[in-house]
PDB file of C-alpha atoms in Angstrom:
ATOM      1  CA  UNK A 341     -26.214  81.899 155.135  1.00 54.00           C
ATOM      2  CA  UNK A 342     -27.224  78.544 153.663  1.00 52.00           C
ATOM      3  CA  UNK A 343     -25.387  75.264 154.022  1.00 46.00           C
ATOM      4  CA  UNK A 344     -23.791  75.691 150.600  1.00 47.00           C
ATOM      5  CA  UNK A 345     -22.539  79.160 151.503  1.00 47.00           C
ATOM      6  CA  UNK A 346     -21.089  77.901 154.786  1.00 45.00           C
ATOM      7  CA  UNK A 347     -19.286  75.084 152.983  1.00 46.00           C
ATOM      8  CA  UNK A 348     -17.811  77.550 150.498  1.00 43.00           C
ATOM      9  CA  UNK A 349     -16.677  79.837 153.334  1.00 47.00           C
ATOM     10  CA  UNK A 350     -15.087  76.958 155.256  1.00 44.00           C
ATOM     11  CA  UNK A 351     -13.333  75.763 152.120  1.00 46.00           C
ATOM     12  CA  UNK A 352     -12.082  79.291 151.406  1.00 45.00           C
ATOM     13  CA  UNK A 353     -10.724  79.691 154.954  1.00 46.00           C
ATOM     14  CA  UNK A 354      -9.080  76.268 154.730  1.00 44.00           C
ATOM     15  CA  UNK A 355      -7.383  77.241 151.461  1.00 48.00           C
ATOM     16  CA  UNK A 356      -6.102  80.449 153.034  1.00 44.00           C
ATOM     17  CA  UNK A 357      -4.667  78.498 155.979  1.00 40.00           C
ATOM     18  CA  UNK A 358      -2.982  76.000 153.664  1.00 39.00           C
ATOM     19  CA  UNK A 359      -1.529  78.820 151.545  1.00 41.00           C
ATOM     20  CA  UNK A 360      -0.237  80.611 154.640  1.00 39.00           C
ATOM     21  CA  UNK A 361       1.286  77.370 155.910  1.00 37.00           C
ATOM     22  CA  UNK A 362       2.998  76.751 152.577  1.00 36.00           C
ATOM     23  CA  UNK A 363       4.476  80.252 152.601  1.00 32.00           C
ATOM     24  CA  UNK A 364       5.700  79.800 156.168  1.00 34.00           C
ATOM     25  CA  UNK A 365       7.341  76.459 155.361  1.00 28.00           C
ATOM     26  CA  UNK A 366       8.989  77.908 152.250  1.00 31.00           C
ATOM     27  CA  UNK A 367      10.315  80.876 154.248  1.00 32.00           C
ATOM     28  CA  UNK A 368      11.702  78.612 156.962  1.00 29.00           C
ATOM     29  CA  UNK A 369      13.417  76.295 154.495  1.00 26.00           C
ATOM     30  CA  UNK A 370      14.797  79.057 152.296  1.00 31.00           C
ATOM     31  CA  UNK A 371      15.846  81.341 155.162  1.00 35.00           C
ATOM     32  CA  UNK A 372      19.677  81.562 155.051  1.00 39.00           C
ATOM     33  CA  UNK A 373      21.706  80.619 158.101  1.00 38.00           C
ATOM     34  CA  UNK A 374      23.360  83.686 159.665  1.00 42.00           C
ATOM     35  CA  UNK A 375      26.782  82.052 159.731  1.00 46.00           C
ATOM     36  CA  UNK A 376      26.513  81.000 156.093  1.00 41.00           C
ATOM     37  CA  UNK A 377      25.429  84.496 155.072  1.00 42.00           C
ATOM     38  CA  UNK A 378      28.417  85.967 156.876  1.00 48.00           C
ATOM     39  CA  UNK A 379      30.825  83.431 155.408  1.00 52.00           C
ATOM     40  CA  UNK A 380      29.496  83.944 151.877  1.00 48.00           C
ATOM     41  CA  UNK A 381      30.062  87.693 152.264  1.00 56.00           C
ATOM     42  CA  UNK A 382      33.727  87.077 153.052  1.00 66.00           C
ATOM     43  CA  UNK A 383      36.200  86.590 150.245  1.00 75.00           C
ATOM     44  CA  UNK A 384      39.634  85.005 150.037  1.00 88.00           C
ATOM     45  CA  UNK A 385      41.229  82.144 151.941  1.00 93.00           C
ATOM     46  CA  UNK A 386      40.263  81.309 155.510  1.00 96.00           C
ATOM     47  CA  UNK A 387      43.406  83.103 156.688  1.00 97.00           C
ATOM     48  CA  UNK A 388      42.460  86.235 154.745  1.00 96.00           C
ATOM     49  CA  UNK A 389      38.854  86.093 155.940  1.00 97.00           C
ATOM     50  CA  UNK A 390      39.910  85.969 159.591  1.00 97.00           C
ATOM     51  CA  UNK A 391      42.595  88.639 159.181  1.00 97.00           C
ATOM     52  CA  UNK A 392      40.082  90.966 157.525  1.00 96.00           C
ATOM     53  CA  UNK A 393      37.351  90.546 160.135  1.00 96.00           C
ATOM     54  CA  UNK A 394      36.417  93.907 161.645  1.00 96.00           C
ATOM     55  CA  UNK A 395      36.040  92.905 165.280  1.00 97.00           C
ATOM     56  CA  UNK A 396      36.102  96.515 166.452  1.00 93.00           C
ATOM     57  CA  UNK A 397      32.791  97.460 164.821  1.00 92.00           C
ATOM     58  CA  UNK A 398      31.253  94.032 164.037  1.00 95.00           C
ATOM     59  CA  UNK A 399      31.887  92.035 167.174  1.00 97.00           C
ATOM     60  CA  UNK A 400      29.949  88.733 167.686  1.00 97.00           C
ATOM     61  CA  UNK A 401      26.662  89.391 169.471  1.00 95.00           C
ATOM     62  CA  UNK A 402      26.400  86.256 171.650  1.00 94.00           C
ATOM     63  CA  UNK A 403      28.836  84.157 173.710  1.00 94.00           C
ATOM     64  CA  UNK A 404      28.093  81.186 171.452  1.00 94.00           C
ATOM     65  CA  UNK A 405      29.161  83.209 168.398  1.00 96.00           C
ATOM     66  CA  UNK A 406      32.294  84.368 170.253  1.00 97.00           C
ATOM     67  CA  UNK A 407      33.278  80.757 170.989  1.00 97.00           C
ATOM     68  CA  UNK A 408      32.543  79.667 167.414  1.00 96.00           C
ATOM     69  CA  UNK A 409      34.933  82.343 166.218  1.00 98.00           C
ATOM     70  CA  UNK A 410      37.499  81.366 168.869  1.00 97.00           C
ATOM     71  CA  UNK A 411      37.563  77.807 167.568  1.00 97.00           C
ATOM     72  CA  UNK A 412      37.597  79.004 163.986  1.00 97.00           C
ATOM     73  CA  UNK A 413      40.747  81.006 164.729  1.00 98.00           C
ATOM     74  CA  UNK A 414      42.384  78.068 166.513  1.00 97.00           C
ATOM     75  CA  UNK A 415      41.489  75.618 163.766  1.00 96.00           C
ATOM     76  CA  UNK A 416      43.036  77.922 161.177  1.00 97.00           C
ATOM     77  CA  UNK A 417      46.149  78.738 163.206  1.00 96.00           C
ATOM     78  CA  UNK A 418      46.943  75.100 163.999  1.00 96.00           C
ATOM     79  CA  UNK A 419      45.894  73.498 160.716  1.00 95.00           C
ATOM     80  CA  UNK A 420      46.870  75.901 157.937  1.00 94.00           C
ATOM     81  CA  UNK A 421      50.271  76.730 156.483  1.00 94.00           C
ATOM     82  CA  UNK A 422      51.006  80.434 156.806  1.00 96.00           C
ATOM     83  CA  UNK A 423      53.736  83.032 157.189  1.00 96.00           C
ATOM     84  CA  UNK A 424      54.920  84.339 160.571  1.00 95.00           C
ATOM     85  CA  UNK A 425      53.236  87.670 159.837  1.00 97.00           C
ATOM     86  CA  UNK A 426      49.919  85.957 159.114  1.00 97.00           C
ATOM     87  CA  UNK A 427      50.204  83.881 162.267  1.00 97.00           C
ATOM     88  CA  UNK A 428      50.880  86.942 164.394  1.00 97.00           C
ATOM     89  CA  UNK A 429      48.043  88.808 162.688  1.00 98.00           C
ATOM     90  CA  UNK A 430      45.624  86.002 163.519  1.00 98.00           C
ATOM     91  CA  UNK A 431      46.780  85.960 167.138  1.00 98.00           C
ATOM     92  CA  UNK A 432      46.193  89.710 167.408  1.00 98.00           C
ATOM     93  CA  UNK A 433      42.680  89.160 166.108  1.00 98.00           C
ATOM     94  CA  UNK A 434      42.085  86.257 168.491  1.00 98.00           C
ATOM     95  CA  UNK A 435      43.203  88.342 171.479  1.00 98.00           C
ATOM     96  CA  UNK A 436      40.291  90.704 170.793  1.00 98.00           C
ATOM     97  CA  UNK A 437      37.989  87.907 171.990  1.00 98.00           C
ATOM     98  CA  UNK A 438      39.655  87.777 175.424  1.00 98.00           C
ATOM     99  CA  UNK A 439      38.588  89.631 178.575  1.00 97.00           C
ATOM    100  CA  UNK A 440      40.943  92.414 179.718  1.00 96.00           C
ATOM    101  CA  UNK A 441      41.479  90.682 183.054  1.00 95.00           C
ATOM    102  CA  UNK A 442      42.609  87.551 181.203  1.00 97.00           C
ATOM    103  CA  UNK A 443      45.028  89.535 179.043  1.00 97.00           C
ATOM    104  CA  UNK A 444      46.412  91.385 182.087  1.00 97.00           C
ATOM    105  CA  UNK A 445      47.802  88.119 183.487  1.00 97.00           C
ATOM    106  CA  UNK A 446      51.566  87.868 182.946  1.00 96.00           C
ATOM    107  CA  UNK A 447      51.355  84.478 181.235  1.00 95.00           C
ATOM    108  CA  UNK A 448      48.911  85.967 178.731  1.00 97.00           C
ATOM    109  CA  UNK A 449      51.070  88.903 177.688  1.00 97.00           C
ATOM    110  CA  UNK A 450      51.652  89.243 173.943  1.00 97.00           C
ATOM    111  CA  UNK A 451      55.166  87.783 174.046  1.00 97.00           C
ATOM    112  CA  UNK A 452      54.238  84.849 176.288  1.00 97.00           C
ATOM    113  CA  UNK A 453      51.083  84.011 174.359  1.00 97.00           C
ATOM    114  CA  UNK A 454      52.881  84.206 171.010  1.00 97.00           C
ATOM    115  CA  UNK A 455      55.610  81.883 172.246  1.00 97.00           C
ATOM    116  CA  UNK A 456      53.049  79.446 173.675  1.00 96.00           C
ATOM    117  CA  UNK A 457      50.984  79.372 170.476  1.00 96.00           C
ATOM    118  CA  UNK A 458      54.082  78.820 168.349  1.00 96.00           C
ATOM    119  CA  UNK A 459      55.173  75.888 170.522  1.00 96.00           C
ATOM    120  CA  UNK A 460      51.713  74.349 170.359  1.00 95.00           C
ATOM    121  CA  UNK A 461      51.600  74.825 166.593  1.00 95.00           C
ATOM    122  CA  UNK A 462      55.014  73.175 166.183  1.00 95.00           C
ATOM    123  CA  UNK A 463      53.839  70.256 168.319  1.00 94.00           C
ATOM    124  CA  UNK A 464      50.750  69.887 166.135  1.00 93.00           C
ATOM    125  CA  UNK A 465      52.797  69.971 162.936  1.00 92.00           C
ATOM    126  CA  UNK A 466      55.447  67.534 164.184  1.00 93.00           C
ATOM    127  CA  UNK A 467      52.833  65.019 165.323  1.00 92.00           C
ATOM    128  CA  UNK A 468      50.469  65.439 162.349  1.00 92.00           C
ATOM    129  CA  UNK A 469      47.679  66.711 164.595  1.00 93.00           C
ATOM    130  CA  UNK A 470      44.736  68.714 163.300  1.00 94.00           C
ATOM    131  CA  UNK A 471      41.591  70.200 164.782  1.00 95.00           C
ATOM    132  CA  UNK A 472      38.953  68.335 162.782  1.00 93.00           C
ATOM    133  CA  UNK A 473      35.598  69.630 164.057  1.00 93.00           C
ATOM    134  CA  UNK A 474      34.357  71.513 167.087  1.00 94.00           C
ATOM    135  CA  UNK A 475      31.037  71.831 168.867  1.00 91.00           C
ATOM    136  CA  UNK A 476      29.777  74.739 170.944  1.00 92.00           C
ATOM    137  CA  UNK A 477      26.988  74.202 173.464  1.00 84.00           C
ATOM    138  CA  UNK A 478      23.868  76.297 172.998  1.00 67.00           C
ATOM    139  CA  UNK A 479      22.476  78.847 175.419  1.00 53.00           C
ATOM    140  CA  UNK A 480      19.998  76.318 176.829  1.00 48.00           C
ATOM    141  CA  UNK A 481      22.891  74.447 178.440  1.00 51.00           C
ATOM    142  CA  UNK A 482      24.743  77.555 179.592  1.00 61.00           C
ATOM    143  CA  UNK A 483      25.237  78.416 183.267  1.00 69.00           C
ATOM    144  CA  UNK A 484      24.786  82.115 184.023  1.00 77.00           C
ATOM    145  CA  UNK A 485      26.196  84.130 186.905  1.00 81.00           C
ATOM    146  CA  UNK A 486      28.185  87.229 187.792  1.00 81.00           C
ATOM    147  CA  UNK A 487      31.875  87.970 188.349  1.00 80.00           C
ATOM    148  CA  UNK A 488      32.804  91.356 189.814  1.00 80.00           C
ATOM    149  CA  UNK A 489      29.245  92.518 189.194  1.00 82.00           C
ATOM    150  CA  UNK A 490      29.305  91.700 185.488  1.00 85.00           C
ATOM    151  CA  UNK A 491      27.166  89.074 183.780  1.00 91.00           C
ATOM    152  CA  UNK A 492      28.891  85.806 182.907  1.00 93.00           C
ATOM    153  CA  UNK A 493      27.961  82.600 181.122  1.00 92.00           C
ATOM    154  CA  UNK A 494      29.694  79.210 181.041  1.00 92.00           C
ATOM    155  CA  UNK A 495      29.451  77.049 177.923  1.00 93.00           C
ATOM    156  CA  UNK A 496      30.986  73.635 177.269  1.00 92.00           C
ATOM    157  CA  UNK A 497      32.815  73.026 173.982  1.00 94.00           C
ATOM    158  CA  UNK A 498      34.163  69.886 172.364  1.00 93.00           C
ATOM    159  CA  UNK A 499      36.969  69.639 169.811  1.00 94.00           C
ATOM    160  CA  UNK A 500      37.852  66.508 167.865  1.00 95.00           C
ATOM    161  CA  UNK A 501      41.616  66.264 167.307  1.00 95.00           C
ATOM    162  CA  UNK A 502      42.894  63.977 164.554  1.00 94.00           C
ATOM    163  CA  UNK A 503      46.373  62.504 164.915  1.00 90.00           C
ATOM    164  CA  UNK A 504      46.992  60.132 162.034  1.00 84.00           C
ATOM    165  CA  UNK A 505      44.649  57.193 162.763  1.00 86.00           C
ATOM    166  CA  UNK A 506      43.805  58.405 166.274  1.00 91.00           C
ATOM    167  CA  UNK A 507      40.828  60.542 167.283  1.00 92.00           C
ATOM    168  CA  UNK A 508      40.993  62.543 170.501  1.00 91.00           C
ATOM    169  CA  UNK A 509      37.992  64.318 172.003  1.00 93.00           C
ATOM    170  CA  UNK A 510      38.800  67.373 174.106  1.00 93.00           C
ATOM    171  CA  UNK A 511      36.106  68.925 176.304  1.00 94.00           C
ATOM    172  CA  UNK A 512      36.494  72.394 177.802  1.00 94.00           C
ATOM    173  CA  UNK A 513      34.175  74.663 179.763  1.00 93.00           C
ATOM    174  CA  UNK A 514      34.524  78.339 178.803  1.00 95.00           C
ATOM    175  CA  UNK A 515      33.446  81.343 180.832  1.00 94.00           C
ATOM    176  CA  UNK A 516      32.516  84.504 178.962  1.00 95.00           C
ATOM    177  CA  UNK A 517      31.848  87.876 180.608  1.00 95.00           C
ATOM    178  CA  UNK A 518      30.337  91.102 179.345  1.00 95.00           C
ATOM    179  CA  UNK A 519      32.802  93.980 179.158  1.00 94.00           C
ATOM    180  CA  UNK A 520      32.154  97.701 179.598  1.00 92.00           C
ATOM    181  CA  UNK A 521      30.879  97.879 176.003  1.00 93.00           C
ATOM    182  CA  UNK A 522      28.464  94.996 176.640  1.00 94.00           C
ATOM    183  CA  UNK A 523      30.493  92.617 174.449  1.00 96.00           C
ATOM    184  CA  UNK A 524      31.027  89.018 175.515  1.00 97.00           C
ATOM    185  CA  UNK A 525      34.717  88.271 176.116  1.00 97.00           C
ATOM    186  CA  UNK A 526      36.447  85.017 177.075  1.00 97.00           C
ATOM    187  CA  UNK A 527      37.494  85.176 180.718  1.00 96.00           C
ATOM    188  CA  UNK A 528      38.991  81.682 180.890  1.00 95.00           C
ATOM    189  CA  UNK A 529      38.354  77.963 180.466  1.00 95.00           C
ATOM    190  CA  UNK A 530      39.058  74.606 182.056  1.00 93.00           C
ATOM    191  CA  UNK A 531      39.036  70.989 180.970  1.00 91.00           C
ATOM    192  CA  UNK A 532      35.862  69.047 181.632  1.00 86.00           C
ATOM    193  CA  UNK A 533      34.344  65.709 180.613  1.00 78.00           C
ATOM    194  CA  UNK A 534      31.927  64.349 178.029  1.00 68.00           C
ATOM    195  CA  UNK A 535      28.979  64.402 180.433  1.00 60.00           C
ATOM    196  CA  UNK A 536      28.922  68.209 180.319  1.00 52.00           C
ATOM    197  CA  UNK A 537      29.245  68.444 176.553  1.00 51.00           C
ATOM    198  CA  UNK A 538      26.332  69.599 174.413  1.00 49.00           C
ATOM    199  CA  UNK A 539      27.081  68.885 170.732  1.00 44.00           C
ATOM    200  CA  UNK A 540      24.194  71.002 169.452  1.00 46.00           C
ATOM    201  CA  UNK A 541      26.218  73.152 167.142  1.00 43.00           C
ATOM    202  CA  UNK A 542      28.726  71.316 164.964  1.00 41.00           C
ATOM    203  CA  UNK A 543      31.052  73.258 162.739  1.00 45.00           C
TER     204      UNK A 543
END
């Protein structure tokens, strides 16, 4: 092959590479976010969307997604005006995210949890408090282990609470554990500090 032919071949290969790169960039930019796709498929108010979620057959696949949904429920339950039936319906949905061992504790029985949530909600309403935004640490910052032979992961979350002109940052470390169906469930949580927070995923 002569020099001219080689130049043509090189130019052709270069054009192919540029075209492939352009397609890849377009795909990356135009690729829809999974959360946005899911949200766009839901209809109605936030209360209706959460009440209609089918957590029995379409449970979140990762602990990060479980904690996103946990905060989404809490933000709705504390911030939105709703009927008692809607509030109880949301709590029933939220309880599906909890580990059985957590729910078996006396203080986490249905009656006790309902009473506790109602008191917290009243306190939020009386003091003009709202959950503004929340962040859920990504898997790269998670600490893995085992409890009773089942896989666990600990992830730090941060919630920004607005109270009139005040802003309060709350940091909590959550532990999630796989259940018998291989779903990640919330086993418990504890307060932590800003040093352990990983605000990678703002909602």
